[in-house]
Each structure stands twice: as structure tokens, then as C-alpha cells.
mmCIF file of C-alpha atoms in Angstrom:
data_model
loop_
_atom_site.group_PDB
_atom_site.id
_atom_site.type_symbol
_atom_site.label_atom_id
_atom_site.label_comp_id
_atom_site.label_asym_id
_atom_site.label_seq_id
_atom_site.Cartn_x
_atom_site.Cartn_y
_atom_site.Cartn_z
ATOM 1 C CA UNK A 1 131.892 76.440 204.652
ATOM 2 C CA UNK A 2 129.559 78.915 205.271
ATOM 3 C CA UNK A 3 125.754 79.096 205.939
ATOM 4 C CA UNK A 4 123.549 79.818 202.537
ATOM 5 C CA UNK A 5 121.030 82.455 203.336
ATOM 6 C CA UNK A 6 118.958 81.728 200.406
ATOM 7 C CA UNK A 7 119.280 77.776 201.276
ATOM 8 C CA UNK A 8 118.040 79.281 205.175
ATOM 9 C CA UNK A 9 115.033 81.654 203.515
ATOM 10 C CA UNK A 10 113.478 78.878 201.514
ATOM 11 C CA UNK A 11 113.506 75.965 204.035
ATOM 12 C CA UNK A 12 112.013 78.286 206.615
ATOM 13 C CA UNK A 13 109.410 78.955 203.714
ATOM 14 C CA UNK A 14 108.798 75.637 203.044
ATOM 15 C CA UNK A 15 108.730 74.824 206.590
ATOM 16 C CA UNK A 16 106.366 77.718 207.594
ATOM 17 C CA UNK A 17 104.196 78.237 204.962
ATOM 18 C CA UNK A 18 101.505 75.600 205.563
ATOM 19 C CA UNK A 19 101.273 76.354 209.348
ATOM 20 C CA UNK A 20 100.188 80.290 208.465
ATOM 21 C CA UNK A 21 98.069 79.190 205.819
ATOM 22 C CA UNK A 22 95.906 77.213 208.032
ATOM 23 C CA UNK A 23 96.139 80.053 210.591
ATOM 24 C CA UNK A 24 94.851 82.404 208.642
ATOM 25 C CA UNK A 25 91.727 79.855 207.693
ATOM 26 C CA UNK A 26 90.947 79.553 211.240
ATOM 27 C CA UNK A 27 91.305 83.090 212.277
ATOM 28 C CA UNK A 28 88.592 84.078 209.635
ATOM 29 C CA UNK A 29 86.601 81.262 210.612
ATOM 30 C CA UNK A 30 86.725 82.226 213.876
ATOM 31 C CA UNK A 31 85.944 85.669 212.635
ATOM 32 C CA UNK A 32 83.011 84.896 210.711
ATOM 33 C CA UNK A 33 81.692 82.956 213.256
ATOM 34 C CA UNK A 34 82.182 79.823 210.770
ATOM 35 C CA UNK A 35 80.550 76.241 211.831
ATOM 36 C CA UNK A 36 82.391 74.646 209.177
ATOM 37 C CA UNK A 37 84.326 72.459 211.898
ATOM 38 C CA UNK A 38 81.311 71.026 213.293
ATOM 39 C CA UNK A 39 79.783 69.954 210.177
ATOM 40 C CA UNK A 40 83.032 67.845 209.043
ATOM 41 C CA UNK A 41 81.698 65.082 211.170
ATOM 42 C CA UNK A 42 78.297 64.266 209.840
ATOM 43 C CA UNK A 43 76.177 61.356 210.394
ATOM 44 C CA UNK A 44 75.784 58.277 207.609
ATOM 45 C CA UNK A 45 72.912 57.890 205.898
ATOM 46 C CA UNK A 46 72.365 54.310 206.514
ATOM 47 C CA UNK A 47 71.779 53.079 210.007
ATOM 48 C CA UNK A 48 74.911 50.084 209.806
ATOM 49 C CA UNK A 49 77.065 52.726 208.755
ATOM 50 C CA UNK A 50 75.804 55.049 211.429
ATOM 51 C CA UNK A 51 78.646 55.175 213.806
ATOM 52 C CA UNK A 52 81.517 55.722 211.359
ATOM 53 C CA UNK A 53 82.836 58.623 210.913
ATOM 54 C CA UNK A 54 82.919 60.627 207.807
ATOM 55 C CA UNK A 55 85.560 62.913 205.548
ATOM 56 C CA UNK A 56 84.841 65.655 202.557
ATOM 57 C CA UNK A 57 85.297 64.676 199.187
ATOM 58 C CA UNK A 58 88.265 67.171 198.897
ATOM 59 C CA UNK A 59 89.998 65.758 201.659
ATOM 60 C CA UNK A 60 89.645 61.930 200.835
ATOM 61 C CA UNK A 61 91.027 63.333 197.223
ATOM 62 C CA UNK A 62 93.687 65.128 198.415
ATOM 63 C CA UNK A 63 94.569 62.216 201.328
ATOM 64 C CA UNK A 64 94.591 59.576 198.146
ATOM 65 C CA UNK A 65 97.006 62.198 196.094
ATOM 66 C CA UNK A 66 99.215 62.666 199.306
ATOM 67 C CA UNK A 67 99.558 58.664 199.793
ATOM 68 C CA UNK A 68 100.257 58.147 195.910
ATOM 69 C CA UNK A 69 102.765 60.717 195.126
ATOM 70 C CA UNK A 70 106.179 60.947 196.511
ATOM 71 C CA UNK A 71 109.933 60.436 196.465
ATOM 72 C CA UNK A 72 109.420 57.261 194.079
ATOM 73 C CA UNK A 73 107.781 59.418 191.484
ATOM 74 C CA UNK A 74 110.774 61.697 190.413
ATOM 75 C CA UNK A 75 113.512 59.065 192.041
ATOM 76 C CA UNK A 76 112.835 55.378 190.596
ATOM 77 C CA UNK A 77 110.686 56.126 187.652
ATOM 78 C CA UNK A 78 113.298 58.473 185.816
ATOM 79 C CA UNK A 79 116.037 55.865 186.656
ATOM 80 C CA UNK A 80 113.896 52.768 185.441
ATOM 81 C CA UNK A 81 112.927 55.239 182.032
ATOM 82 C CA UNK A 82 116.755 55.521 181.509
ATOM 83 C CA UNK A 83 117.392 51.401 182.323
ATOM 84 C CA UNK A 84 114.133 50.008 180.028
ATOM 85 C CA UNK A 85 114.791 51.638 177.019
ATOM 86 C CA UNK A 86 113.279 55.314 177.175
ATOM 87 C CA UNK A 87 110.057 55.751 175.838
ATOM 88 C CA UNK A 88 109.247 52.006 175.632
ATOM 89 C CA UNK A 89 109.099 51.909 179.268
ATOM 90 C CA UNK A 90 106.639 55.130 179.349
ATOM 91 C CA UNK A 91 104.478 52.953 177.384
ATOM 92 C CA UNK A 92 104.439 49.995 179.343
ATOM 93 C CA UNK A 93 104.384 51.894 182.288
ATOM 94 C CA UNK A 94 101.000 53.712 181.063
ATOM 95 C CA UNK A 95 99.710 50.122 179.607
ATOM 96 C CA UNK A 96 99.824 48.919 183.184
ATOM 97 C CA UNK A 97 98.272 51.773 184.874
ATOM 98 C CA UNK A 98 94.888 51.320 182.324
ATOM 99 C CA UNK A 99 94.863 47.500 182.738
ATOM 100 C CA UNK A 100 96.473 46.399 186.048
ATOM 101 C CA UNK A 101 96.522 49.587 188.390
ATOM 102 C CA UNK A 102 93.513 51.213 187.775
ATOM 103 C CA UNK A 103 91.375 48.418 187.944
ATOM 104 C CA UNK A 104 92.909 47.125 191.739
ATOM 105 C CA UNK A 105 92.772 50.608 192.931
ATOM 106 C CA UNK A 106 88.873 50.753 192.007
ATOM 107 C CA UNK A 107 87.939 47.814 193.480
ATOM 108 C CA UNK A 108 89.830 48.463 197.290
ATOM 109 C CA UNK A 109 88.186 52.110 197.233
ATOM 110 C CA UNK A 110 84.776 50.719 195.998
ATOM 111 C CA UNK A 111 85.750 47.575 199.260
ATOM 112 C CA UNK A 112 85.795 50.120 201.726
ATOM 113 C CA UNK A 113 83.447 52.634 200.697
ATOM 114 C CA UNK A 114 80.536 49.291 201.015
ATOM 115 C CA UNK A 115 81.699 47.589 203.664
ATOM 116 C CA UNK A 116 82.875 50.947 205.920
ATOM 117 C CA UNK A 117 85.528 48.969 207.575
ATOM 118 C CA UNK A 118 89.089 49.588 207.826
ATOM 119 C CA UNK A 119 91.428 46.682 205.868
ATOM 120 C CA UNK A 120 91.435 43.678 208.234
ATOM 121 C CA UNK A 121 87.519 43.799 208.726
ATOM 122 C CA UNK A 122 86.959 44.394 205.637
ATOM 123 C CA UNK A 123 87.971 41.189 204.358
ATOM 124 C CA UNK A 124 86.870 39.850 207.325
ATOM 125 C CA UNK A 125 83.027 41.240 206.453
ATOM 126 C CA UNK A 126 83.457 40.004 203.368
ATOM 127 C CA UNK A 127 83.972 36.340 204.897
ATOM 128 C CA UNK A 128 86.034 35.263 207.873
ATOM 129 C CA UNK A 129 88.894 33.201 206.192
ATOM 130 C CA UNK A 130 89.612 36.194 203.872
ATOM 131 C CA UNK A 131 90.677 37.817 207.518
ATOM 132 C CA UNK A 132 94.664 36.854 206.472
ATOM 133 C CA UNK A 133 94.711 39.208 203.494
ATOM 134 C CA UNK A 134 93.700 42.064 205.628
ATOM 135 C CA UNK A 135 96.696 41.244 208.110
ATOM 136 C CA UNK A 136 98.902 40.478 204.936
ATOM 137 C CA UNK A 137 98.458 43.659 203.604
ATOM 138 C CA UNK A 138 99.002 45.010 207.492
ATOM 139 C CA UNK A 139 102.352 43.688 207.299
ATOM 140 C CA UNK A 140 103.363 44.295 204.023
ATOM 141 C CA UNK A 141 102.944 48.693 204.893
ATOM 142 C CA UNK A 142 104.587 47.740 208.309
ATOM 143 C CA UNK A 143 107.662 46.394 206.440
ATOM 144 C CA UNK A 144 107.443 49.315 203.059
ATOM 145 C CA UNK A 145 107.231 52.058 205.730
ATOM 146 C CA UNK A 146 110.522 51.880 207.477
ATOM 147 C CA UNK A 147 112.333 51.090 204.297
ATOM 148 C CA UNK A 148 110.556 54.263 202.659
ATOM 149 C CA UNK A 149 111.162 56.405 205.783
ATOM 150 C CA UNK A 150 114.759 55.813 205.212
ATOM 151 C CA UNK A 151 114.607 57.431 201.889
ATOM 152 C CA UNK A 152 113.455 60.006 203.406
ATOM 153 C CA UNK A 153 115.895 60.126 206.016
ATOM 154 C CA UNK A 154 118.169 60.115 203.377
ATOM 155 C CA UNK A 155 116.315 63.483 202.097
ATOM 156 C CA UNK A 156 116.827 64.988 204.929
ATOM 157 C CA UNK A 157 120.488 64.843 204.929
ATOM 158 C CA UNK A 158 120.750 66.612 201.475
ATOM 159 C CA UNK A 159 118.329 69.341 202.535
ATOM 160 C CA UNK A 160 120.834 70.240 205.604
ATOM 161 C CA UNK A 161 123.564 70.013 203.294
ATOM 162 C CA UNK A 162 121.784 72.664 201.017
ATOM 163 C CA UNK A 163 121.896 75.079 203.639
ATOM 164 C CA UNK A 164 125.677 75.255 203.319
ATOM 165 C CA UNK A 165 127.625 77.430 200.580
ATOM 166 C CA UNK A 166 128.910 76.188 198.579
ATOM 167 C CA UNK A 167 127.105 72.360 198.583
ATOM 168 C CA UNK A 168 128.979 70.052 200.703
ATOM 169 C CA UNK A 169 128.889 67.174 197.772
ATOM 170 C CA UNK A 170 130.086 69.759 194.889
ATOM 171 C CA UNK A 171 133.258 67.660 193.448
ATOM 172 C CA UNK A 172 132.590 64.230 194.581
ATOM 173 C CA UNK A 173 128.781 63.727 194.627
ATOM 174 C CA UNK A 174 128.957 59.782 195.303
ATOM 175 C CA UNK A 175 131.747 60.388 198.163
ATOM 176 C CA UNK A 176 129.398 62.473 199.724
ATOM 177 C CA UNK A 177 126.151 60.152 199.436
ATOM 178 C CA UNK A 178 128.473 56.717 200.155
ATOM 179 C CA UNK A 179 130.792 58.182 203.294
ATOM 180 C CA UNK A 180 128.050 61.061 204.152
ATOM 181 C CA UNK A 181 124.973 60.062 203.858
ATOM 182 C CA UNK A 182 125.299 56.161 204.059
ATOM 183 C CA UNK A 183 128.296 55.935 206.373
ATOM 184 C CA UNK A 184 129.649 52.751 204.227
ATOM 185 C CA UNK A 185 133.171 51.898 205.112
ATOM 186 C CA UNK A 186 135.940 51.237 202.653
ATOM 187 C CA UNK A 187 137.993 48.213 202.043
ATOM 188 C CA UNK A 188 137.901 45.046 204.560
ATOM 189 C CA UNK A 189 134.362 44.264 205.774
ATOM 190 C CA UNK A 190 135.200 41.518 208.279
ATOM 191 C CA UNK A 191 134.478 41.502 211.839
ATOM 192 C CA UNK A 192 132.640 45.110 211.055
ATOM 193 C CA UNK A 193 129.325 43.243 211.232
ATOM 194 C CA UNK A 194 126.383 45.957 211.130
ATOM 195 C CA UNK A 195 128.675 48.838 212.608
ATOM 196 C CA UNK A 196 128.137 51.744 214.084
ATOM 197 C CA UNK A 197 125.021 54.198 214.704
ATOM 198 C CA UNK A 198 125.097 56.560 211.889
ATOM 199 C CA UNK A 199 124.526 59.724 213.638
ATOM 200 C CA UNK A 200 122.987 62.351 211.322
ATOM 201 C CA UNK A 201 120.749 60.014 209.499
ATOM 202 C CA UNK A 202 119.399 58.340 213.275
ATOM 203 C CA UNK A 203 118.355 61.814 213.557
ATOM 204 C CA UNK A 204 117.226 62.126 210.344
ATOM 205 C CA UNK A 205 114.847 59.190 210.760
ATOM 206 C CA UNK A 206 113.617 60.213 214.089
ATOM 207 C CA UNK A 207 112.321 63.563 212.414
ATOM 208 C CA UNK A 208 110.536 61.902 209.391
ATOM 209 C CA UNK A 209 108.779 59.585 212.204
ATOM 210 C CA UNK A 210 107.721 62.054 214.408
ATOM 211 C CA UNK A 211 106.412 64.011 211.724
ATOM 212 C CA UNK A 212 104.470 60.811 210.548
ATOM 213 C CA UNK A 213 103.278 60.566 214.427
ATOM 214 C CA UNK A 214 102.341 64.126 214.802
ATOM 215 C CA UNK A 215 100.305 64.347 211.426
ATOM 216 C CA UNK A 216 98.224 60.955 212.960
ATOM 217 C CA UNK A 217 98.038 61.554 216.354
ATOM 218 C CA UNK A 218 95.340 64.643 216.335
ATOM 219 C CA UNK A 219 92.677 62.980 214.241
ATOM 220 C CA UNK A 220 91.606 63.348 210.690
ATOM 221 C CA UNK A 221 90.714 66.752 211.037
ATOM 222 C CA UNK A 222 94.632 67.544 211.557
ATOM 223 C CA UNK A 223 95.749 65.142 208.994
ATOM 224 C CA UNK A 224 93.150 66.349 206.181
ATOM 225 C CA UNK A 225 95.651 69.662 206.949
ATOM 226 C CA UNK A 226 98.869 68.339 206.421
ATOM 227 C CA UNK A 227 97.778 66.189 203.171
ATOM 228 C CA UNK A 228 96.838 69.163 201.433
ATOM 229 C CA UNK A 229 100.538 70.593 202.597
ATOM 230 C CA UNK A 230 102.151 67.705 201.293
ATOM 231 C CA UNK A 231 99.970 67.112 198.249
ATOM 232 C CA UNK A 232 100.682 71.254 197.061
ATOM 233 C CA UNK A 233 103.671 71.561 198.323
ATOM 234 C CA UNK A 234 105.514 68.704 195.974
ATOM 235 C CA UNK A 235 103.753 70.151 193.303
ATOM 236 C CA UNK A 236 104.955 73.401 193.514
ATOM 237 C CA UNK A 237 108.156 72.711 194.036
ATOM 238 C CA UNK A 238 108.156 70.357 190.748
ATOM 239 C CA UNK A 239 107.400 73.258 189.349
ATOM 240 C CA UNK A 240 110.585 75.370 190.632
ATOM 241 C CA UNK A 241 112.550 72.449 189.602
ATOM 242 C CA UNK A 242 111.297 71.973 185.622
ATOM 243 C CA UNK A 243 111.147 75.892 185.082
ATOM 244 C CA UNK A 244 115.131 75.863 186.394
ATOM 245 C CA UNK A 245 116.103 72.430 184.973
ATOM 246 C CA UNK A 246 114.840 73.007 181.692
ATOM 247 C CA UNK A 247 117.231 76.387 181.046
ATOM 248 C CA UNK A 248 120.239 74.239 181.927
ATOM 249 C CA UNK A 249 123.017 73.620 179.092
ATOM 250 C CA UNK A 250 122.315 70.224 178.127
ATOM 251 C CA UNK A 251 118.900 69.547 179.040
ATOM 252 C CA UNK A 252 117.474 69.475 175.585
ATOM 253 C CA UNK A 253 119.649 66.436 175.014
ATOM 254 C CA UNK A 254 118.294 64.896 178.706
ATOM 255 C CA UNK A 255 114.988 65.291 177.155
ATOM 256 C CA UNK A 256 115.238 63.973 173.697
ATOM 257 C CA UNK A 257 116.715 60.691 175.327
ATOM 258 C CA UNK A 258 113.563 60.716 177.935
ATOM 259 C CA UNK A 259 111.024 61.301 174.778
ATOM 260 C CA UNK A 260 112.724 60.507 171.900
ATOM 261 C CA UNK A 261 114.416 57.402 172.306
ATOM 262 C CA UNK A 262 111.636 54.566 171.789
ATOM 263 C CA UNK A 263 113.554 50.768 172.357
ATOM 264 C CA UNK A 264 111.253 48.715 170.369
ATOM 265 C CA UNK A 265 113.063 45.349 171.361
ATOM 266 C CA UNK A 266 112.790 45.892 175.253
ATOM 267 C CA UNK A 267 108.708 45.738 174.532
ATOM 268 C CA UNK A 268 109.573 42.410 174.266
ATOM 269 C CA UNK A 269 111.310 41.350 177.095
ATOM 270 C CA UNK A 270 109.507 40.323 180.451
ATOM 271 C CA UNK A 271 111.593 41.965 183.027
ATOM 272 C CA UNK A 272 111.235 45.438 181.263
ATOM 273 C CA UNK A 273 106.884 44.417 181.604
ATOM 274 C CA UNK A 274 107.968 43.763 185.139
ATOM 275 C CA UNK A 275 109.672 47.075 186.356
ATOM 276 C CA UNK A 276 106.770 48.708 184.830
ATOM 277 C CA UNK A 277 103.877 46.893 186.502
ATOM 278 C CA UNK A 278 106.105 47.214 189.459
ATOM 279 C CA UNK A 279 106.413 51.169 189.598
ATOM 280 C CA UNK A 280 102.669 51.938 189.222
ATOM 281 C CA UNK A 281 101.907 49.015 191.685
ATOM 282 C CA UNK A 282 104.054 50.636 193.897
ATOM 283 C CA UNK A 283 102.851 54.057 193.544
ATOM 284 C CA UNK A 284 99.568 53.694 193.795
ATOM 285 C CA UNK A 285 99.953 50.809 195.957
ATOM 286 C CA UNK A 286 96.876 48.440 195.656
ATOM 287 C CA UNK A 287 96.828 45.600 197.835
ATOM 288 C CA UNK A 288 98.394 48.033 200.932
ATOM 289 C CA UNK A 289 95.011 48.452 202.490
ATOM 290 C CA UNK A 290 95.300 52.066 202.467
ATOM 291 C CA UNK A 291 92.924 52.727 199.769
ATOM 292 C CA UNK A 292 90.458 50.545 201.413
ATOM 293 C CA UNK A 293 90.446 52.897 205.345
ATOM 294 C CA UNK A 294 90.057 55.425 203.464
ATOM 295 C CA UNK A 295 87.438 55.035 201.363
ATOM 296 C CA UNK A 296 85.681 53.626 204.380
ATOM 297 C CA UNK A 297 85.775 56.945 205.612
ATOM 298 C CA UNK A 298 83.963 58.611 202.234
ATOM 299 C CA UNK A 299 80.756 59.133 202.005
ATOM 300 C CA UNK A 300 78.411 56.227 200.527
ATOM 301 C CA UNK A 301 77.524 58.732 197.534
ATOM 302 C CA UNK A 302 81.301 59.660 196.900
ATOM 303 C CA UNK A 303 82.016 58.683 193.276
ATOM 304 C CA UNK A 304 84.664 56.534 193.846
ATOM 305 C CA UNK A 305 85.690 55.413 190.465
ATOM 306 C CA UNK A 306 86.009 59.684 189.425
ATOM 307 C CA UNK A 307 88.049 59.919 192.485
ATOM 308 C CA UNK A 308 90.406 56.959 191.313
ATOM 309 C CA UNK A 309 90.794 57.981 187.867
ATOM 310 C CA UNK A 310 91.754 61.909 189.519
ATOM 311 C CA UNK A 311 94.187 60.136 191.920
ATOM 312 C CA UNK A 312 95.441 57.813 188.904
ATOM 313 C CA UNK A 313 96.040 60.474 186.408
ATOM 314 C CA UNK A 314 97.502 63.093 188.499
ATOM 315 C CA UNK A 315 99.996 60.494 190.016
ATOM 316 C CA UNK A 316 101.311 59.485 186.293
ATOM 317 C CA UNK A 317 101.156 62.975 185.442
ATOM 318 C CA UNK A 318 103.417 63.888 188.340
ATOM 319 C CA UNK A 319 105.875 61.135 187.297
ATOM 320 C CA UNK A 320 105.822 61.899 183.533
ATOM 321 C CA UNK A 321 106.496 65.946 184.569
ATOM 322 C CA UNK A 322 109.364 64.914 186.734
ATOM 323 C CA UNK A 323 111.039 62.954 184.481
ATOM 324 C CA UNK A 324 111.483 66.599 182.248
ATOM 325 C CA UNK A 325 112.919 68.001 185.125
ATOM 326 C CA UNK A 326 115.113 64.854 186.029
ATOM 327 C CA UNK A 327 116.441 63.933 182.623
ATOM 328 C CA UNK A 328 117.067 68.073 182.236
ATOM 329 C CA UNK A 329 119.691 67.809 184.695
ATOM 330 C CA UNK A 330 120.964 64.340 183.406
ATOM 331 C CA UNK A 331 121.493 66.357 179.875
ATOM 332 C CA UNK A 332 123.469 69.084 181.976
ATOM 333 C CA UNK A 333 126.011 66.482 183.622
ATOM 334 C CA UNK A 334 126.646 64.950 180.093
ATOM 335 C CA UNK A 335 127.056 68.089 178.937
ATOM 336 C CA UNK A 336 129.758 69.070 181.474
ATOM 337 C CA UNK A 337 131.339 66.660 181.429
ATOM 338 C CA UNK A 338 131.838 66.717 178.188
ATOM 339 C CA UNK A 339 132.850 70.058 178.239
ATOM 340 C CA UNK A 340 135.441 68.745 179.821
ATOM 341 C CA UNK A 341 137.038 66.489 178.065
ATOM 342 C CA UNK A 342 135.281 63.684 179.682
ATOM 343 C CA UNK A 343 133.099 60.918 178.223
ATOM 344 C CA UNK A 344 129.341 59.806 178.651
ATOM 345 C CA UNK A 345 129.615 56.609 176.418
#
């Protein structure tokens, strides 16, 4: 198994392409003389607001955008579009953005943006025994983020197997994910208890957390940077993905099941309502707290409410996009293995 240097060019790409970007800014700032550093940090209007710090418009948007779209956007809601009954769930889905999401998004970002206090004191402002739903929310991100960052870990293991030719998991995809990626073991279970250290994905996990801890620890200013990296950089590479996904053999098929197949009866059923709510809920993530630091951050003339509907729409829009690309490459499996004499029913 050799190395792939096309796998190699486009990681270092990927990797590298950010960090010259923003070189290039500050070398013609620095050029021009520029004071736009300095004037990042301004003062608030209003003198109880007068010690909190403040953050542009574009880079509470794009800090929003980077929080709200991720790996659950093109890897649970395809999946949960193909379990609820196609387009039925797309409707529910968008039927709980306008009436459950939107709304609890609005009011945490309209929370902090009054009270200019991160989660726990916000609540607390608001009136001391509403302190425990600040620390509630606290510990519900303490527990998501782990799980999450294992996802990514997870991630991380495929894109090191990309860099091989040909791909390590051509053959036997779920081999590959359940012995090399997961490390499960086959057949008796007793007396194995949690087993071993997994290697490659404990060093998988220790990069996606000390990326998370250098992109926090050098202040806003350095982490307004990085959003806007991992805000474009998803984007574009959605792109890459749909042009190439939609060419495959197969993927009109992938795609007339993703938009053409409307379950009336699962409108009706509770559970399908459920996954739905559940998906934008957890995209957007209202009731997190994160919404609420940073819109304490904003300034006290930010619009707010535009910002959320941006956020909202562009989030759904990334989802809805994906699934294109996702359900593309579902149409080309069918379709091969049909060609091979296999079956998809």
C-alpha cells in the first residue's frame, strides 16, 4: 500500500491554506500601516456594559455559522431522511426549524446581547434561582463535547487512510470502520470489560482537542480566524463533494429517493416529529449556552434576530445541499451493487 500523492497535495492544502491566508492579511496590514487590530476592541456604549469586551458583526456571524454547522449536518440528517420516510422528514425537519428552533435560538442571542453576561450569569442576572439552568446547560456541552470530539476522532482516521492508494477500506468498508476505526472485538465479550487503548484513534482525539485548545487559548482575536477557516472551508469542500457525487452512476436514483419519495403516513407518527425536532435542536443547539456568550460579546445595536435567521438558514441550507451529495453516492452503491448481481431490497 502505497502513499497517494494527490491524497498528500490536498490535505497539505487543506491544512495550509488558512494559515497563508491570514498571513498575507497581516503582511498588508502591516504594510499599509493598518490599525484595524486596535479598533476590534472598542468600548460599549452604555456605562454597565462598559468593561465587556466587544466582536464585529462578521465575526459573531461567522463564530454562530462555525458552532452550527458540522459533521451532524451531512452525517445524521441524510441517515434520519433515509429512516423517516424521505421527503416527509425534510418537512418536519423545516416545520421545526420555523416554530421550535428559530424561536429558542432568538431568544438566547437576544439573553446575552441585554444582559452581556456569559450563560451562568446570565440567568443568574436575570434572577438568582434561575442560576441552575446556566450550570445545566454548562454540563450538558461538557458531556456533548467529548462524545462529538470522538466523531471527529473518528474523521481523522479516514482522512489518514485517504492518504493511502488504493483506500485501506476498499472491499470491506464496515471491517475497516468496526476492527479499524472502532477496535471492536469479535465473538466472546466476557472478562474483556472496556479493553484496551485504541491507539490510532487516542491519537486521533488528542489532535481534535488540541486543536480545540489552540483555537481558544489566544483570545477572540485568534478564534474569529479559525471560525472563518472552519466556516469556508466545509463549504467549499461540500462543494467538491456534490459537483463529484452528482456525476456518479446511480446518483440520479440517490436523489429521486432523497426528493421524490414523500411518506405521507410517517407525518403521522410521533417518533418521526421527534428525530426531526431533535436534529435542528441539535444543530443549532439552543439551550447549550453558546448562543447566549456570544451574543454577549455583540454589540448592543447588532441585529440579532437578522443574524439568527442568516445562521438558521444557512445551517438548513448546508444540510439540505449535503443530503444531494450524500444520497448521490447512496444511488452509486445501489447501483453497483446491482451491477453485480447483488440486491438493494
Amino acid at each position: 500500500m502505497a502513499a497517494s500523492a494527490s491524497g498528500v497535495i490536498t490535505l497539505l492544502v487543506l491544512l495550509l491554506a488558512g494559515p497563508l491566508v491570514w498571513l498575507l492579511v497581516a503582511l498588508v496590514k502591516k504594510i499599509r500601516g493598518g490599525t484595524e487590530e486596535a479598533r476590534e476592541v472598542t468600548p460599549v456604549a452604555n456605562e454597565s456594559a462598559s468593561e465587556r469586551e466587544e466582536v464585529k458583526g462578521i465575526d459573531y456571524l461567522m463564530g454562530l455559522l462555525g458552532y452550527a454547522i458540522g459533521i451532524g449536518n451531512l452525517w445524521r440528517f441524510p441517515y434520519l431522511v433515509g429512516k423517516w420516510g424521505g421527503g416527509a422528514f425534510v418537512l418536519a425537519y423545516l416545520v421545526c426549524l420555523v416554530f421550535v428552533a428559530v424561536p429558542a435560538y432568538v431568544i438566547e442571542m437576544v439573553m446575552g446581547q441585554y444582559t452581556r453576561k456569559s450563560t451562568i450569569d446570565c440567568f443568574r442576572m436575570i434572577h438568582p434561582r434561575w442560576t441552575g439552568l446556566g450550570i445545566g446547560q454548562v454540563i450538558m456541552l461538557s458531556w456533548v463535547i467529548p462524545y462529538y470530539n470522538v466523531l471527529l476522532a473518528y474523521a481523522c482516521i479516514y482522512i489518514v487512510g485517504s492518504l493511502s492508494d488504493p483506500l485501506p477500506w476498499i472491499g470491506d468498508s464496515a471491517r475497516y470502520f468496526n476492527v479499524n476505526v472502532l477496535n471492536s472485538y469479535e465473538g466472546n465479550y466476557d472478562g474483556v470489560a472496556f479493553g484496551g487503548i485504541h491507539w490510532q484513534l487516542a491519537v486521533a482525539l488528542l489532535v481534535v482537542w488540541l486543536i480545540i485548545a489552540l483555537s481558544v487559548a489566544f483570545g477572540k482575536q485568534i478564534l474569529a480566524k479559525v471560525t472563518w477557516v472552519t466556516v469556508l472551508g466545509p463549504v467549499f469542500l461540500l462543494i467538491v463533494l456534490l459537483v463529484r457525487s452528482v456525476m456518479l452512476d446511480g446518483a440520479a436514483d440517490g436523489i429521486k429517493f432523497y426528493i421524490g419519495k414523500f411518506d405521507g403516513e410517517m407525518l403521522g407518527k410521533l417518533d418521526m416529529w421527534a428525530a426531526a425536532c431533535g436534529q435542528i435542536l441539535f444543530s443549532l443547539s439552543p439551550g447549550m449556552g453558546t448562543a447566549i456568550t456570544l451574543s454577549s460579546y455583540t454589540k448592543p445595536k447588532e441585529d440579532v434576530v437578522k443574524t439568527c435567521f442568516i445562521v438558521s438558514i444557512c445551517n438548513s441550507a448546508f444540510s439540505l445541499v449535503g443530503g444531494f451529495a450524500i444520497f448521490s453516492i447512496v444511488g452509486n452503491i445501489a447501483y453497483n451493487i446491482n451491477a453485480a448481481g447483488g440486491s438493494t431490497t
